Short mmCIF file of N, CA and C in Angstrom, two decimals:
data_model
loop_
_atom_site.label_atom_id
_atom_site.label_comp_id
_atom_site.label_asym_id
_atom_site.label_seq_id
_atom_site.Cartn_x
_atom_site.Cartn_y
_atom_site.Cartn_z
N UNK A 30 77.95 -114.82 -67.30
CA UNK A 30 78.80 -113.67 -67.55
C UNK A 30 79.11 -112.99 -66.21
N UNK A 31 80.18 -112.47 -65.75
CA UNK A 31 80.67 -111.85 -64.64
C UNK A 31 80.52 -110.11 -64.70
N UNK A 32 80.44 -110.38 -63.75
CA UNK A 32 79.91 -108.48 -63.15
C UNK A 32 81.26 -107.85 -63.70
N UNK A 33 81.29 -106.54 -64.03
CA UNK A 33 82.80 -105.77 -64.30
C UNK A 33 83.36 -105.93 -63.19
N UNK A 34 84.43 -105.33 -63.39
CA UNK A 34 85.33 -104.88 -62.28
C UNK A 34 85.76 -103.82 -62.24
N UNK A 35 85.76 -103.77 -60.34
CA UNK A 35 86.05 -102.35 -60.19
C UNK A 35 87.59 -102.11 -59.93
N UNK A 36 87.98 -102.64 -60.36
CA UNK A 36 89.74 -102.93 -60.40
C UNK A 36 90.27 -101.93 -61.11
N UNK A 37 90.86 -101.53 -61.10
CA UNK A 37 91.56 -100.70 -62.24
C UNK A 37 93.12 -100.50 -61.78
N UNK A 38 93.56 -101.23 -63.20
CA UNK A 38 95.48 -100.92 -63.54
C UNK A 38 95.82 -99.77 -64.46
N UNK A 39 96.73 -99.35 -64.13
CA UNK A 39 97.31 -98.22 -64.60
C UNK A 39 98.93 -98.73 -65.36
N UNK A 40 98.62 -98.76 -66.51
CA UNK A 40 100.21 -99.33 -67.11
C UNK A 40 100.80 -98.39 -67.89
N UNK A 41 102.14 -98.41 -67.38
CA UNK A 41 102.87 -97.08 -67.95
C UNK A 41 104.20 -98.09 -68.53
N UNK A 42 104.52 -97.76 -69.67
CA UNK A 42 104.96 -98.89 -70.75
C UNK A 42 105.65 -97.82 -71.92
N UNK A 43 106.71 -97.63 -72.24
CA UNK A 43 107.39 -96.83 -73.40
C UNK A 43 107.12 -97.83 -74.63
N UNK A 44 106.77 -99.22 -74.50
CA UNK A 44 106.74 -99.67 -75.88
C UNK A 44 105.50 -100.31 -75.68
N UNK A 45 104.80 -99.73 -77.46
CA UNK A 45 103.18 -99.82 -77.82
C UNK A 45 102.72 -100.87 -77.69
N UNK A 46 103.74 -102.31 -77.99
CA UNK A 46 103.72 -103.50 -78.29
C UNK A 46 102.93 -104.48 -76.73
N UNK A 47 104.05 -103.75 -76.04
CA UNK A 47 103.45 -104.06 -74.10
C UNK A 47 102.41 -103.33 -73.63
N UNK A 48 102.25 -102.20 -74.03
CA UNK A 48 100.94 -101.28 -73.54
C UNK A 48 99.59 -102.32 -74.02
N UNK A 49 99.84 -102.57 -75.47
CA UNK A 49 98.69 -103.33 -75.87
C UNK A 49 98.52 -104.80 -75.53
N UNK A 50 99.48 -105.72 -75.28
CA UNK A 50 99.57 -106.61 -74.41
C UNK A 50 98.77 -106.80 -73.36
N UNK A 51 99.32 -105.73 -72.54
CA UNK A 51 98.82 -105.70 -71.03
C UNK A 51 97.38 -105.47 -71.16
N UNK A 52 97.24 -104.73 -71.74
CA UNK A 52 96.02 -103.63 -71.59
C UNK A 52 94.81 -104.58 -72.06
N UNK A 53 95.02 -105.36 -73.13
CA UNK A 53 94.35 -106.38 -73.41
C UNK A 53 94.32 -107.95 -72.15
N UNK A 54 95.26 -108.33 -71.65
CA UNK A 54 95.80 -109.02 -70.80
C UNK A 54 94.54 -108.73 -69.84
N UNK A 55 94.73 -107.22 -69.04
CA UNK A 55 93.98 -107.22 -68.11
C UNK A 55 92.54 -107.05 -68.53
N UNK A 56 92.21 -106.37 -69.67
CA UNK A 56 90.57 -106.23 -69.70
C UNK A 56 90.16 -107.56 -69.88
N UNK A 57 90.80 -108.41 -70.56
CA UNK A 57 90.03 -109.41 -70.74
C UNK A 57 90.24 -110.42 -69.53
N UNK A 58 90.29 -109.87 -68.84
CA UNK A 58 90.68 -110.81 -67.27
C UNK A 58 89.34 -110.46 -66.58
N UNK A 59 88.92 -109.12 -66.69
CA UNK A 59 87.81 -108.12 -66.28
C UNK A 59 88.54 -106.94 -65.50
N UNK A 60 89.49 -106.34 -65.90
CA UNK A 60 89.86 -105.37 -65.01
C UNK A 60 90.21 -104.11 -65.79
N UNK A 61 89.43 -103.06 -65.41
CA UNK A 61 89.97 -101.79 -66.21
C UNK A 61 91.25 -101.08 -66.31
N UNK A 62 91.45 -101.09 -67.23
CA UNK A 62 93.16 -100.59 -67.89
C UNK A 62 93.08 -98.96 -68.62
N UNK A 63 93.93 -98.58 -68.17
CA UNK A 63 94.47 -97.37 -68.56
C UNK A 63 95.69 -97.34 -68.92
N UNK A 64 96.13 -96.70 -70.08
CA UNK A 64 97.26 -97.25 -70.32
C UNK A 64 98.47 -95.15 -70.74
N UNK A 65 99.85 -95.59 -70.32
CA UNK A 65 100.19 -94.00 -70.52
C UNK A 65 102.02 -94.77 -70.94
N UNK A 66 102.43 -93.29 -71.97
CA UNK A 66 103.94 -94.29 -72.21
C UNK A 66 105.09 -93.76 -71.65
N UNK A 67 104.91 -92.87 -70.23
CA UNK A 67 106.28 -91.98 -69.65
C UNK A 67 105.83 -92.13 -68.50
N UNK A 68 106.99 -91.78 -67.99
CA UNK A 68 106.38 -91.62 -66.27
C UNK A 68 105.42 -90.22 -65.93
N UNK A 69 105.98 -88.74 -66.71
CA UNK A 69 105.23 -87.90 -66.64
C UNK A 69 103.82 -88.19 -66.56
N UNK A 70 103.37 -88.62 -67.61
CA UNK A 70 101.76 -88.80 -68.21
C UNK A 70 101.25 -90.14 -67.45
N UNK A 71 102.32 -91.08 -66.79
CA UNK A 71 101.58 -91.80 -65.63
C UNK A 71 101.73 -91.73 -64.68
N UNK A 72 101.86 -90.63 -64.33
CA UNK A 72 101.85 -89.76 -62.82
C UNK A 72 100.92 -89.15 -62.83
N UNK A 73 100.87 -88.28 -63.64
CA UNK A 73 99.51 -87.33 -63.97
C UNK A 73 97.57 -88.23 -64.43
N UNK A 74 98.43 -89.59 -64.63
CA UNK A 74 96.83 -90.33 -64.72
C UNK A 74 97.03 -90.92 -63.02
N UNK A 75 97.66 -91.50 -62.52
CA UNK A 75 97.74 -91.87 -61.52
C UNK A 75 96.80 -91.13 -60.10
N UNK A 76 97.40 -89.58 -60.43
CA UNK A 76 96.76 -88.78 -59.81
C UNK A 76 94.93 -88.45 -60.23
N UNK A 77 94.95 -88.65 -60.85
CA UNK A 77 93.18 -88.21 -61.67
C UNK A 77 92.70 -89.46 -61.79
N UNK A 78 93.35 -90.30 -61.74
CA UNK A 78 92.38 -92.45 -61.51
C UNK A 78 92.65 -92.63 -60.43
N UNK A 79 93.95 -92.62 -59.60
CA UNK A 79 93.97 -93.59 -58.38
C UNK A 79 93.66 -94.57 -58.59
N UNK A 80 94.59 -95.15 -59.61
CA UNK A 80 94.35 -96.90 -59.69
C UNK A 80 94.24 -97.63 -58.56
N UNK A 81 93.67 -99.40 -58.76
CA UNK A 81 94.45 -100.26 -57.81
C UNK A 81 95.22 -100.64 -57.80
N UNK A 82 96.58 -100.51 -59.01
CA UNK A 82 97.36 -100.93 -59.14
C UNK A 82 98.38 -100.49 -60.43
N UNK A 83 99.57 -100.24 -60.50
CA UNK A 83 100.37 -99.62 -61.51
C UNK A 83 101.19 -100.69 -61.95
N UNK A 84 101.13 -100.89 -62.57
CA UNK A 84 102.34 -101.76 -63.68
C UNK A 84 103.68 -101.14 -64.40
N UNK A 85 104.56 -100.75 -63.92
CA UNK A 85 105.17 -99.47 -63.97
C UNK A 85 106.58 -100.57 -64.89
N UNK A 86 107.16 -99.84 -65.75
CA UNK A 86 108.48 -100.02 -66.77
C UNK A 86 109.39 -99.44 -66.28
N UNK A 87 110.26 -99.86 -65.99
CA UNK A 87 111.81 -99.21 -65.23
C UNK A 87 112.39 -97.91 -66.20
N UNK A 88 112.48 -99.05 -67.07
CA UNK A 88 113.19 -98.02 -68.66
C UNK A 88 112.95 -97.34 -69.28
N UNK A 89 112.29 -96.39 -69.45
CA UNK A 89 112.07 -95.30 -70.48
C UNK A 89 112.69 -93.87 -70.50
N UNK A 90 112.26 -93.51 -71.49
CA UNK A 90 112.60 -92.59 -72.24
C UNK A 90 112.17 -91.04 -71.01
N UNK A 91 113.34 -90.10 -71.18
CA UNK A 91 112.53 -89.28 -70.56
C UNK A 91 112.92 -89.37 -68.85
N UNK A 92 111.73 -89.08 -68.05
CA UNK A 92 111.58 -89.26 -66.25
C UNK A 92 111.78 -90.68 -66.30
N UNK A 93 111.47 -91.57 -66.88
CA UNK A 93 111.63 -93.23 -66.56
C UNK A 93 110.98 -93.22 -65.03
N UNK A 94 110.77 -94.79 -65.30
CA UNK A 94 109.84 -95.72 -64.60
C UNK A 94 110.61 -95.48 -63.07
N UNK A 95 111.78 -95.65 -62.18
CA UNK A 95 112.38 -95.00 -61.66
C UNK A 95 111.60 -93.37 -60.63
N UNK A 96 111.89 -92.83 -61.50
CA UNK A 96 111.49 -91.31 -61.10
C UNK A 96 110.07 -91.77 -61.06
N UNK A 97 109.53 -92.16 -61.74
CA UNK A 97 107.89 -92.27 -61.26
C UNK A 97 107.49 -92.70 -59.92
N UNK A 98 108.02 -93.77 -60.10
CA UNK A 98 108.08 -94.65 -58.70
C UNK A 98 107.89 -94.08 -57.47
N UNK A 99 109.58 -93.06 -57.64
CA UNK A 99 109.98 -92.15 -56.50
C UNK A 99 108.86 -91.28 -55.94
N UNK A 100 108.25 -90.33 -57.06
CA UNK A 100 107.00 -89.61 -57.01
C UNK A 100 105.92 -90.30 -56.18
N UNK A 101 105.94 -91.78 -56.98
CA UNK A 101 104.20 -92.18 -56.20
C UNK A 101 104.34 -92.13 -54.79
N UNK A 102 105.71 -93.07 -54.33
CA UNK A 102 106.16 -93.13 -53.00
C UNK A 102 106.02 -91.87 -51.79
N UNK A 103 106.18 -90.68 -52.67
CA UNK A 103 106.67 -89.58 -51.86
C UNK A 103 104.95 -88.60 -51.70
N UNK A 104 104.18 -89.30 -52.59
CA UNK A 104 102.86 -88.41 -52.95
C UNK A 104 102.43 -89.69 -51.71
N UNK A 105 101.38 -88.66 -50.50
CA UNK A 105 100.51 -89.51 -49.36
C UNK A 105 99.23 -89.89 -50.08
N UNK A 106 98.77 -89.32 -51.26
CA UNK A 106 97.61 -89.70 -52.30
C UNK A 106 97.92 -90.91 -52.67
N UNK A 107 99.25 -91.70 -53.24
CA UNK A 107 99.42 -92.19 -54.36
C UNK A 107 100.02 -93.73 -53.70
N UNK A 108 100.83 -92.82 -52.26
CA UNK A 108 101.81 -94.12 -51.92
C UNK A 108 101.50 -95.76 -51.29
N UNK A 109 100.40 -96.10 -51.23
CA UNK A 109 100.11 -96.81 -50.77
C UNK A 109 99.20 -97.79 -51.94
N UNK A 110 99.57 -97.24 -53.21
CA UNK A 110 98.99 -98.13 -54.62
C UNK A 110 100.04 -99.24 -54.78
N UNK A 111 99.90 -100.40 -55.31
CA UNK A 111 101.01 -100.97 -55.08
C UNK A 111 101.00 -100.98 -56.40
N UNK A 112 103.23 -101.80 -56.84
CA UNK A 112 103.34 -100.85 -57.89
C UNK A 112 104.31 -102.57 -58.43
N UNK A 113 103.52 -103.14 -59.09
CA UNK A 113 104.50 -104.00 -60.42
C UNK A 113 105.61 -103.62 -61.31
N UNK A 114 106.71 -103.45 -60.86
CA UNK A 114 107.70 -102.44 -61.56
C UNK A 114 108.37 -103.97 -62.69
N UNK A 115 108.70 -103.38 -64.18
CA UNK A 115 109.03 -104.68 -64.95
C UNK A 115 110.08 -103.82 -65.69
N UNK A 116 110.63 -104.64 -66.29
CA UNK A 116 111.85 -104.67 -67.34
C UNK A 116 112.70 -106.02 -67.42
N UNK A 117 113.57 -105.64 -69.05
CA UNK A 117 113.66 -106.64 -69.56
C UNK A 117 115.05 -107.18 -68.74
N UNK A 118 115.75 -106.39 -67.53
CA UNK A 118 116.88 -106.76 -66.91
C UNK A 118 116.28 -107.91 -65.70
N UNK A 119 117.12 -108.49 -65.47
CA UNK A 119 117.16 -109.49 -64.50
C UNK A 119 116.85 -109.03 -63.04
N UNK A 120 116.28 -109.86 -62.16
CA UNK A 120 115.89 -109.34 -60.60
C UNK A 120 117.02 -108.64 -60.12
N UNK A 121 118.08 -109.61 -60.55
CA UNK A 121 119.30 -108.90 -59.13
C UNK A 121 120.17 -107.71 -59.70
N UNK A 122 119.67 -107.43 -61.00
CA UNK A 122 120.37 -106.12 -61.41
C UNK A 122 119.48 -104.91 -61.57
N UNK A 123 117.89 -105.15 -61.10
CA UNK A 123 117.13 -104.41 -61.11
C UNK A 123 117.13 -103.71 -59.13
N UNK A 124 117.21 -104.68 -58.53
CA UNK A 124 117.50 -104.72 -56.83
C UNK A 124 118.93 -103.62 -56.83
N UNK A 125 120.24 -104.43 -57.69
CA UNK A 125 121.01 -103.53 -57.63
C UNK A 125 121.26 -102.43 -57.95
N UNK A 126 120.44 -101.83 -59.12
CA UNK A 126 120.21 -100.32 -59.46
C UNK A 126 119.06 -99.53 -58.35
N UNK A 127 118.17 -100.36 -57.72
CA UNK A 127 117.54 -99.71 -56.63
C UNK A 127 118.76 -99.46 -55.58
N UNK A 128 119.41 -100.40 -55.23
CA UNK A 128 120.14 -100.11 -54.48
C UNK A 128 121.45 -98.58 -54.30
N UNK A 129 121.41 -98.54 -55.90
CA UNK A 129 122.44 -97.68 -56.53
C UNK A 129 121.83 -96.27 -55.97
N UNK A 130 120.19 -96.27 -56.16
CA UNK A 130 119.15 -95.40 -56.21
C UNK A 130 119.25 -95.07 -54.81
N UNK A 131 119.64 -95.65 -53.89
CA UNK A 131 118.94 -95.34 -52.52
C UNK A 131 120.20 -94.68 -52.12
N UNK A 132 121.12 -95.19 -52.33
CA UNK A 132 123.21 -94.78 -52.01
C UNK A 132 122.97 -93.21 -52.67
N UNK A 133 122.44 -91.99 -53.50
CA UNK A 133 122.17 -91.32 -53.88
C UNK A 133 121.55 -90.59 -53.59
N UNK A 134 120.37 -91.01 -52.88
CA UNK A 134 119.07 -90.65 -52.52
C UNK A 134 118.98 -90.29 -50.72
N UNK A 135 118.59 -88.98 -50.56
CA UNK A 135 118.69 -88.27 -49.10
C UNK A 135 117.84 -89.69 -48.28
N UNK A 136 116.89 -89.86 -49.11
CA UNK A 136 116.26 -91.06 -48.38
C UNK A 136 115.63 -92.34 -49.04
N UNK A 137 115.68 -93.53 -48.44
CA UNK A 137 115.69 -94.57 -49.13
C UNK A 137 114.50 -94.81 -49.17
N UNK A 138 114.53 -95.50 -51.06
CA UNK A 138 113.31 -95.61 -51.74
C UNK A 138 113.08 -97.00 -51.70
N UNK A 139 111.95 -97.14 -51.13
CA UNK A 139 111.27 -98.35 -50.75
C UNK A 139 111.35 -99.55 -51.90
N UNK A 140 111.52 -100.62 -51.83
CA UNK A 140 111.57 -101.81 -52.84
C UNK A 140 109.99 -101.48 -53.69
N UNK A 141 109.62 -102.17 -54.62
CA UNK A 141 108.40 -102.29 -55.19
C UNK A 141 107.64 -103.28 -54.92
N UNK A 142 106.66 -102.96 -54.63
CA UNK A 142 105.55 -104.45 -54.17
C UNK A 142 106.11 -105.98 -55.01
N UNK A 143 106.21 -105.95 -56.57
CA UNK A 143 106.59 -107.01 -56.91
C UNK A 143 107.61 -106.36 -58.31
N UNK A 144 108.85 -107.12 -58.37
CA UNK A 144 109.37 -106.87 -59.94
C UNK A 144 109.18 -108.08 -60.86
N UNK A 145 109.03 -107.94 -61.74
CA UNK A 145 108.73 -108.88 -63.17
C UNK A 145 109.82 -108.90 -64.50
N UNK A 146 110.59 -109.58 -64.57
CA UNK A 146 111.20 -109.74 -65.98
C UNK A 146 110.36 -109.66 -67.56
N UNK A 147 110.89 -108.75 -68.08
CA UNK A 147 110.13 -108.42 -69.69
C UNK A 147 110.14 -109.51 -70.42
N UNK A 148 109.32 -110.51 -71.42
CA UNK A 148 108.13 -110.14 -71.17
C UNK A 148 107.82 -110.81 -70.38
N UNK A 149 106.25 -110.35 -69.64
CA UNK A 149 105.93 -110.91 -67.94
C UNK A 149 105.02 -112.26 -68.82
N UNK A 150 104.90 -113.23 -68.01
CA UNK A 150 104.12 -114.45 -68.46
C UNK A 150 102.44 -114.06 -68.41
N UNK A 151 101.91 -114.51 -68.86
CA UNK A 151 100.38 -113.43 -68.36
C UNK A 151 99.64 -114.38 -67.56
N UNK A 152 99.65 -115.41 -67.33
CA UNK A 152 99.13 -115.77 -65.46
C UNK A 152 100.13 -115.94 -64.32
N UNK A 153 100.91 -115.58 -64.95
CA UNK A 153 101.81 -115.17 -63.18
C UNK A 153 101.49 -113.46 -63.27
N UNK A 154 101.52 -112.47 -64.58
CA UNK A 154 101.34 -111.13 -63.85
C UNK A 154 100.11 -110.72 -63.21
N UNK A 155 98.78 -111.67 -63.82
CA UNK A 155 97.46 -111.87 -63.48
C UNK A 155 97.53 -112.48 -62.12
N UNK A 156 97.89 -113.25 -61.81
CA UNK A 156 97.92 -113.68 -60.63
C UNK A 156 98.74 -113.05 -59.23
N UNK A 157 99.27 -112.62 -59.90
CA UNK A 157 100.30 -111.12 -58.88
C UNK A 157 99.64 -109.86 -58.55
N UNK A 158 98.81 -109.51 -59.67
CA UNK A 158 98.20 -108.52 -59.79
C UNK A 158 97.14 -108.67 -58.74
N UNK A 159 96.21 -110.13 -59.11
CA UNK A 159 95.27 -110.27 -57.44
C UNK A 159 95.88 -110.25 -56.55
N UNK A 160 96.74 -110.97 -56.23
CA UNK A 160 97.14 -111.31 -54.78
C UNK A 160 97.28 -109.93 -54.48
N UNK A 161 98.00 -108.79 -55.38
CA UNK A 161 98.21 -107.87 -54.42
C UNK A 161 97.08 -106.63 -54.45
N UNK A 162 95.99 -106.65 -55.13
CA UNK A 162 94.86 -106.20 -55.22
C UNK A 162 93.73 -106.79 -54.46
N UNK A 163 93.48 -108.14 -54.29
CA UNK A 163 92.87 -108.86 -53.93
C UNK A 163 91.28 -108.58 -54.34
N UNK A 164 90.31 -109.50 -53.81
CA UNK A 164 89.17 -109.70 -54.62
C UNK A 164 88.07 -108.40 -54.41
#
């Protein structure tokens, strides 16, 4: 049997269906999951866990995955978590709404460590998740 882990993801997910996915995905990998369904309420866990890592949803309801992002980036607490941003749109129209984001924006918002198409395969997001967490 393997030691826990001191890993911990933070998944912020508007639909219950992916929260429980993931959340299961990663514990049973060994990695502690926290799970929140807005950007508000995973900003506000973000700040009080300091994950190793956020799994963040572009789309939602509300501040959306987006505005969260922006936040972690701009918080010197937060910005250096790296951040799995997913949805069910394609890479180059997710790049191009960042892009849209930055043409708007006094200052440009950094790409995301990795993006993922909805739904994510679960050993490529497991395996993304180490590489960029590492052991």
């Amino acid at each position: 049997m393997s030691e826990p882990s001191s890993k911990r993801v933070l998944i912020v997910d508007d639909e219950m269906d992916m929260r429980i996915f993931m959340k299961t995905l990663f514990e049973t990998s060994g990695w502690q999951a926290v799970v929140t369904r807005d950007g508000t309420q995973g900003l506000a866990e973000a700040r009080r866990e300091t994950p190793d890592l956020i799994v963040l949803d572009v789309m939602m309801p509300g501040e959306g995955g987006a505005r969260m992002y922006l936040a972690l980036k701009e918080d010197p607490d937060l910005a250096d978590i790296p951040v799995i941003m997913h949805s069910a749109v394609k890479p180059d129209a997710f790049h191009h709404y960042l892009k849209m984001l930055n043409a708007r924006s006094g200052s440009p918002i950094p790409s995301p460590d990795a993006y993922m198409e909805k739904p994510p395969e679960p050993d490529a997001l497991l395996a993304l998740a180490n590489r960029l967490v590492g052991p």
